[in-house]
Amino acid sequence: DIQMTQSPSTLSAFVGDRVTITCRASQSISSWLAWYQQKPGKAPKLLIYKASSLESGVPSRFRGSGSGTEFTLTISSLQPDDFATYYCQQYNSYFRTFGQGTKVEIK
Amino acid sequence: EVQLVQSGADVKKPGESLKISCTVSGYTFTTYWIAWVRQMPGKGLEWMGIIYPGDSDTKYSPSFQGQVTISADRSISTAYLQWSSLKASDTAMYYCARHYTRYDPVDYWGQGTLVTVSS
C-alpha cells in the first residue's frame, strides 16, 4: 500500500489567515493526488484533483501544488465556511489511500 | 443530476449479517467504478474496495479482503456492501462514491449509511 502522511493533524487559524497543509506519499504518485473537504456529518467534497486542478465550483482561494511525493493544499484567505477536516488521497493505484486528515479549527 | 443514494441507518447485533445499498441515477451505472469508504467514529477515511458494474470486476484493499463483499445489480443501478458476520468494530459510517477511470478522482459521494453493531 502507498502510505499518505498529512501534517499537521490539527491547525488553528483566524479568518483571513493563509493556511498550508502538507501531504507526503511513501512512494512517487506522479500527480495523482486529490484533496477533499469534509464537514461534520457530511460526505467529503472534492476540492482539487491531479494535484493542482481546481474542481468546478470550488473557490479560487484553494490551491494545490506538488508532484512525486510532496504535495500541499493552500487556502489563501481562510473563510468561516472553510473550517472543516481536509484529506489528501492518492489515486496512483486502484488501492487508493487517504491521509489521516487535518482539522482546521477557529482560533 | 448525478445522485448516489444509500440505504438508511441500521443497528445489528454481533454475528448478524447485513447488506447496505447505493442506488445511482443521473449517469450510466456501468461506466463508472463504485467505491466503498469506511469512517469509524471520530476517525479518518478508509478505502475498502471498488467494483466496476460493467463487468463486475471487484478489487478489495488488503485490510478488507475477506471481511466484506462488494457486488452490483446492473438492472437496478445499485451497488452493495455486505457482511456475513458483523463485529462491534464494524460500527462506522460507510460511504459509496464513484470514479470514472483508474486515473480519475472520486467526484460524487453518497450521503453515507451509519452501521451500528452492538449487543
GROMACS .gro file of C-alpha atoms in nm:
model
  226
    1ASP     CA    1   0.000   0.000   0.000
    2ILE     CA    2   0.103   0.358  -0.060
    3GLN     CA    3   0.104   0.541   0.273
    4MET     CA    4  -0.008   0.902   0.286
    5THR     CA    5   0.108   1.123   0.573
    6GLN     CA    6  -0.059   1.456   0.635
    7SER     CA    7   0.059   1.736   0.860
    8PRO     CA    8  -0.041   1.897   1.080
    9SER     CA    9  -0.321   1.685   1.229
   10THR     CA   10  -0.488   1.997   1.367
   11LEU     CA   11  -0.446   2.358   1.268
   12SER     CA   12  -0.589   2.663   1.449
   13ALA     CA   13  -0.624   2.979   1.245
   14PHE     CA   14  -0.808   3.311   1.220
   15VAL     CA   15  -1.046   3.410   0.944
   16GLY     CA   16  -0.832   3.571   0.676
   17ASP     CA   17  -0.520   3.366   0.751
   18ARG     CA   18  -0.326   3.180   0.486
   19VAL     CA   19  -0.303   2.812   0.576
   20THR     CA   20  -0.100   2.530   0.430
   21ILE     CA   21  -0.149   2.156   0.471
   22THR     CA   22   0.118   1.909   0.362
   23CYS     CA   23   0.074   1.555   0.233
   24ARG     CA   24   0.360   1.312   0.172
   25ALA     CA   25   0.339   0.982  -0.017
   26SER     CA   26   0.554   0.682   0.071
   27GLN     CA   27   0.644   0.644  -0.297
   28SER     CA   28   0.603   0.854  -0.608
   29ILE     CA   29   0.244   0.901  -0.719
   30SER     CA   30   0.320   1.143  -1.001
   31SER     CA   31   0.034   1.398  -0.981
   32TRP     CA   32  -0.240   1.151  -0.894
   33LEU     CA   33  -0.348   1.330  -0.579
   34ALA     CA   34  -0.681   1.475  -0.472
   35TRP     CA   35  -0.784   1.692  -0.179
   36TYR     CA   36  -1.123   1.663  -0.009
   37GLN     CA   37  -1.304   1.876   0.247
   38GLN     CA   38  -1.532   1.710   0.499
   39LYS     CA   39  -1.769   1.881   0.740
   40PRO     CA   40  -1.923   1.700   1.039
   41GLY     CA   41  -2.197   1.457   0.938
   42LYS     CA   42  -2.140   1.515   0.568
   43ALA     CA   43  -1.974   1.325   0.286
   44PRO     CA   44  -1.636   1.452   0.164
   45LYS     CA   45  -1.630   1.709  -0.115
   46LEU     CA   46  -1.370   1.714  -0.393
   47LEU     CA   47  -1.165   2.035  -0.399
   48ILE     CA   48  -0.852   1.962  -0.602
   49TYR     CA   49  -0.761   1.678  -0.839
   50LYS     CA   50  -0.445   1.585  -1.026
   51ALA     CA   51  -0.253   1.769  -0.755
   52SER     CA   52  -0.333   2.120  -0.877
   53SER     CA   53  -0.656   2.123  -1.079
   54LEU     CA   54  -0.944   2.307  -0.914
   55GLU     CA   55  -1.276   2.123  -0.920
   56SER     CA   56  -1.559   2.317  -1.081
   57GLY     CA   57  -1.738   2.544  -0.837
   58VAL     CA   58  -1.459   2.542  -0.577
   59PRO     CA   59  -1.341   2.891  -0.474
   60SER     CA   60  -1.009   3.003  -0.616
   61ARG     CA   61  -0.866   3.061  -0.267
   62PHE     CA   62  -0.796   2.686  -0.265
   63ARG     CA   63  -0.472   2.592  -0.440
   64GLY     CA   64  -0.296   2.261  -0.472
   65SER     CA   65   0.064   2.201  -0.569
   66GLY     CA   66   0.332   1.934  -0.579
   67SER     CA   67   0.423   1.614  -0.758
   68GLY     CA   68   0.603   1.292  -0.687
   69THR     CA   69   0.586   1.251  -0.309
   70GLU     CA   70   0.529   1.601  -0.170
   71PHE     CA   71   0.206   1.794  -0.201
   72THR     CA   72   0.044   2.098  -0.041
   73LEU     CA   73  -0.301   2.244  -0.012
   74THR     CA   74  -0.307   2.617   0.049
   75ILE     CA   75  -0.607   2.827   0.144
   76SER     CA   76  -0.508   3.184   0.066
   77SER     CA   77  -0.755   3.362   0.296
   78LEU     CA   78  -0.945   3.137   0.536
   79GLN     CA   79  -1.321   3.195   0.537
   80PRO     CA   80  -1.575   3.087   0.800
   81ASP     CA   81  -1.707   2.816   0.566
   82ASP     CA   82  -1.357   2.661   0.542
   83PHE     CA   83  -1.344   2.530   0.897
   84ALA     CA   84  -1.354   2.156   0.832
   85THR     CA   85  -1.132   1.849   0.802
   86TYR     CA   86  -0.920   1.809   0.491
   87TYR     CA   87  -0.795   1.481   0.346
   88CYS     CA   88  -0.548   1.406   0.073
   89GLN     CA   89  -0.591   1.087  -0.131
   90GLN     CA   90  -0.361   0.919  -0.378
   91TYR     CA   91  -0.512   0.755  -0.684
   92ASN     CA   92  -0.197   0.624  -0.847
   93SER     CA   93  -0.317   0.276  -0.756
   94TYR     CA   94  -0.654   0.102  -0.756
   95PHE     CA   95  -0.587   0.066  -0.382
   96ARG     CA   96  -0.640   0.433  -0.307
   97THR     CA   97  -0.533   0.559   0.032
   98PHE     CA   98  -0.613   0.871   0.231
   99GLY     CA   99  -0.404   1.082   0.459
  100GLN     CA  100  -0.517   1.082   0.821
  101GLY     CA  101  -0.680   1.422   0.787
  102THR     CA  102  -0.614   1.779   0.902
  103LYS     CA  103  -0.877   1.950   1.113
  104VAL     CA  104  -0.884   2.326   1.059
  105GLU     CA  105  -1.024   2.499   1.367
  106ILE     CA  106  -1.117   2.857   1.451
  107LYS     CA  107  -0.856   3.036   1.664
  108GLU     CA  108  -2.822   1.535  -1.184
  109VAL     CA  109  -2.584   1.270  -1.055
  110GLN     CA  110  -2.703   1.112  -0.732
  111LEU     CA  111  -2.582   0.824  -0.516
  112VAL     CA  112  -2.849   0.741  -0.260
  113GLN     CA  113  -2.761   0.499   0.017
  114SER     CA  114  -2.984   0.284   0.233
  115GLY     CA  115  -3.077   0.400   0.580
  116ALA     CA  116  -2.900   0.354   0.912
  117ASP     CA  117  -2.903   0.008   1.062
  118VAL     CA  118  -2.849  -0.141   1.407
  119LYS     CA  119  -2.735  -0.502   1.429
  120LYS     CA  120  -2.604  -0.747   1.684
  121PRO     CA  121  -2.260  -0.908   1.662
  122GLY     CA  122  -2.268  -1.214   1.436
  123GLU     CA  123  -2.560  -1.090   1.227
  124SER     CA  124  -2.541  -1.032   0.853
  125LEU     CA  125  -2.606  -0.706   0.671
  126LYS     CA  126  -2.623  -0.574   0.316
  127ILE     CA  127  -2.630  -0.199   0.254
  128SER     CA  128  -2.702  -0.041  -0.082
  129CYS     CA  129  -2.609   0.252  -0.303
  130THR     CA  130  -2.853   0.335  -0.584
  131VAL     CA  131  -2.730   0.571  -0.851
  132SER     CA  132  -2.903   0.796  -1.102
  133GLY     CA  133  -2.812   1.069  -1.348
  134TYR     CA  134  -2.537   0.873  -1.525
  135THR     CA  135  -2.469   0.534  -1.680
  136PHE     CA  136  -2.411   0.298  -1.388
  137THR     CA  137  -2.198   0.055  -1.587
  138THR     CA  138  -1.934   0.308  -1.691
  139TYR     CA  139  -1.807   0.427  -1.351
  140TRP     CA  140  -1.633   0.245  -1.071
  141ILE     CA  141  -1.818   0.244  -0.738
  142ALA     CA  142  -1.605   0.257  -0.425
  143TRP     CA  143  -1.690   0.192  -0.061
  144VAL     CA  144  -1.523   0.401   0.210
  145ARG     CA  145  -1.535   0.343   0.585
  146GLN     CA  146  -1.522   0.613   0.850
  147MET     CA  147  -1.514   0.486   1.205
  148PRO     CA  148  -1.647   0.723   1.475
  149GLY     CA  149  -1.420   1.024   1.506
  150LYS     CA  150  -1.165   0.878   1.263
  151GLY     CA  151  -1.046   0.925   0.907
  152LEU     CA  152  -1.145   0.780   0.572
  153GLU     CA  153  -1.050   0.425   0.471
  154TRP     CA  154  -1.074   0.288   0.116
  155MET     CA  155  -1.239  -0.054   0.131
  156GLY     CA  156  -1.272  -0.163  -0.228
  157ILE     CA  157  -1.426  -0.098  -0.566
  158ILE     CA  158  -1.648  -0.259  -0.826
  159TYR     CA  159  -1.690  -0.189  -1.195
  160PRO     CA  160  -2.058  -0.263  -1.261
  161GLY     CA  161  -1.994  -0.303  -1.632
  162ASP     CA  162  -1.824  -0.638  -1.582
  163SER     CA  163  -1.839  -0.683  -1.201
  164ASP     CA  164  -1.458  -0.656  -1.173
  165THR     CA  165  -1.401  -0.613  -0.799
  166LYS     CA  166  -1.091  -0.515  -0.607
  167TYR     CA  167  -1.051  -0.509  -0.228
  168SER     CA  168  -0.800  -0.321  -0.020
  169PRO     CA  169  -0.587  -0.574   0.170
  170SER     CA  170  -0.731  -0.471   0.506
  171PHE     CA  171  -1.084  -0.553   0.393
  172GLN     CA  172  -1.025  -0.859   0.174
  173GLY     CA  173  -1.232  -1.146   0.313
  174GLN     CA  174  -1.411  -0.918   0.560
  175VAL     CA  175  -1.678  -0.777   0.327
  176THR     CA  176  -1.830  -0.848  -0.012
  177ILE     CA  177  -1.894  -0.584  -0.277
  178SER     CA  178  -2.146  -0.654  -0.551
  179ALA     CA  179  -2.367  -0.475  -0.802
  180ASP     CA  180  -2.700  -0.526  -0.977
  181ARG     CA  181  -2.693  -0.358  -1.316
  182SER     CA  182  -3.069  -0.399  -1.364
  183ILE     CA  183  -3.144  -0.158  -1.081
  184SER     CA  184  -2.824   0.055  -1.088
  185THR     CA  185  -2.737  -0.046  -0.733
  186ALA     CA  186  -2.414  -0.142  -0.563
  187TYR     CA  187  -2.394  -0.330  -0.235
  188LEU     CA  188  -2.163  -0.381   0.059
  189GLN     CA  189  -2.230  -0.681   0.273
  190TRP     CA  190  -2.108  -0.859   0.583
  191SER     CA  191  -2.178  -1.220   0.675
  192SER     CA  192  -2.094  -1.184   1.044
  193LEU     CA  193  -2.072  -0.836   1.190
  194LYS     CA  194  -1.839  -0.736   1.471
  195ALA     CA  195  -1.863  -0.441   1.707
  196SER     CA  196  -1.559  -0.297   1.528
  197ASP     CA  197  -1.766  -0.269   1.208
  198THR     CA  198  -1.955   0.019   1.368
  199ALA     CA  199  -1.893   0.308   1.130
  200MET     CA  200  -2.030   0.536   0.865
  201TYR     CA  201  -1.999   0.381   0.520
  202TYR     CA  202  -1.993   0.589   0.205
  203CYS     CA  203  -2.027   0.485  -0.156
  204ALA     CA  204  -1.863   0.704  -0.419
  205ARG     CA  205  -1.787   0.692  -0.789
  206HIS     CA  206  -1.487   0.750  -1.010
  207TYR     CA  207  -1.454   0.718  -1.384
  208THR     CA  208  -1.123   0.553  -1.462
  209ARG     CA  209  -0.826   0.442  -1.256
  210TYR     CA  210  -0.678   0.791  -1.301
  211ASP     CA  211  -0.984   0.993  -1.209
  212PRO     CA  212  -1.071   1.123  -0.864
  213VAL     CA  213  -1.386   1.039  -0.678
  214ASP     CA  214  -1.622   1.316  -0.778
  215TYR     CA  215  -1.960   1.219  -0.628
  216TRP     CA  216  -2.040   1.059  -0.295
  217GLY     CA  217  -2.344   0.904  -0.134
  218GLN     CA  218  -2.481   1.055   0.185
  219GLY     CA  219  -2.346   0.771   0.399
  220THR     CA  220  -2.500   0.479   0.586
  221LEU     CA  221  -2.442   0.452   0.961
  222VAL     CA  222  -2.399   0.093   1.074
  223THR     CA  223  -2.408   0.028   1.448
  224VAL     CA  224  -2.316  -0.315   1.582
  225SER     CA  225  -2.398  -0.362   1.947
  226SER     CA  226  -2.518  -0.640   2.172
   0.00000   0.00000   0.00000
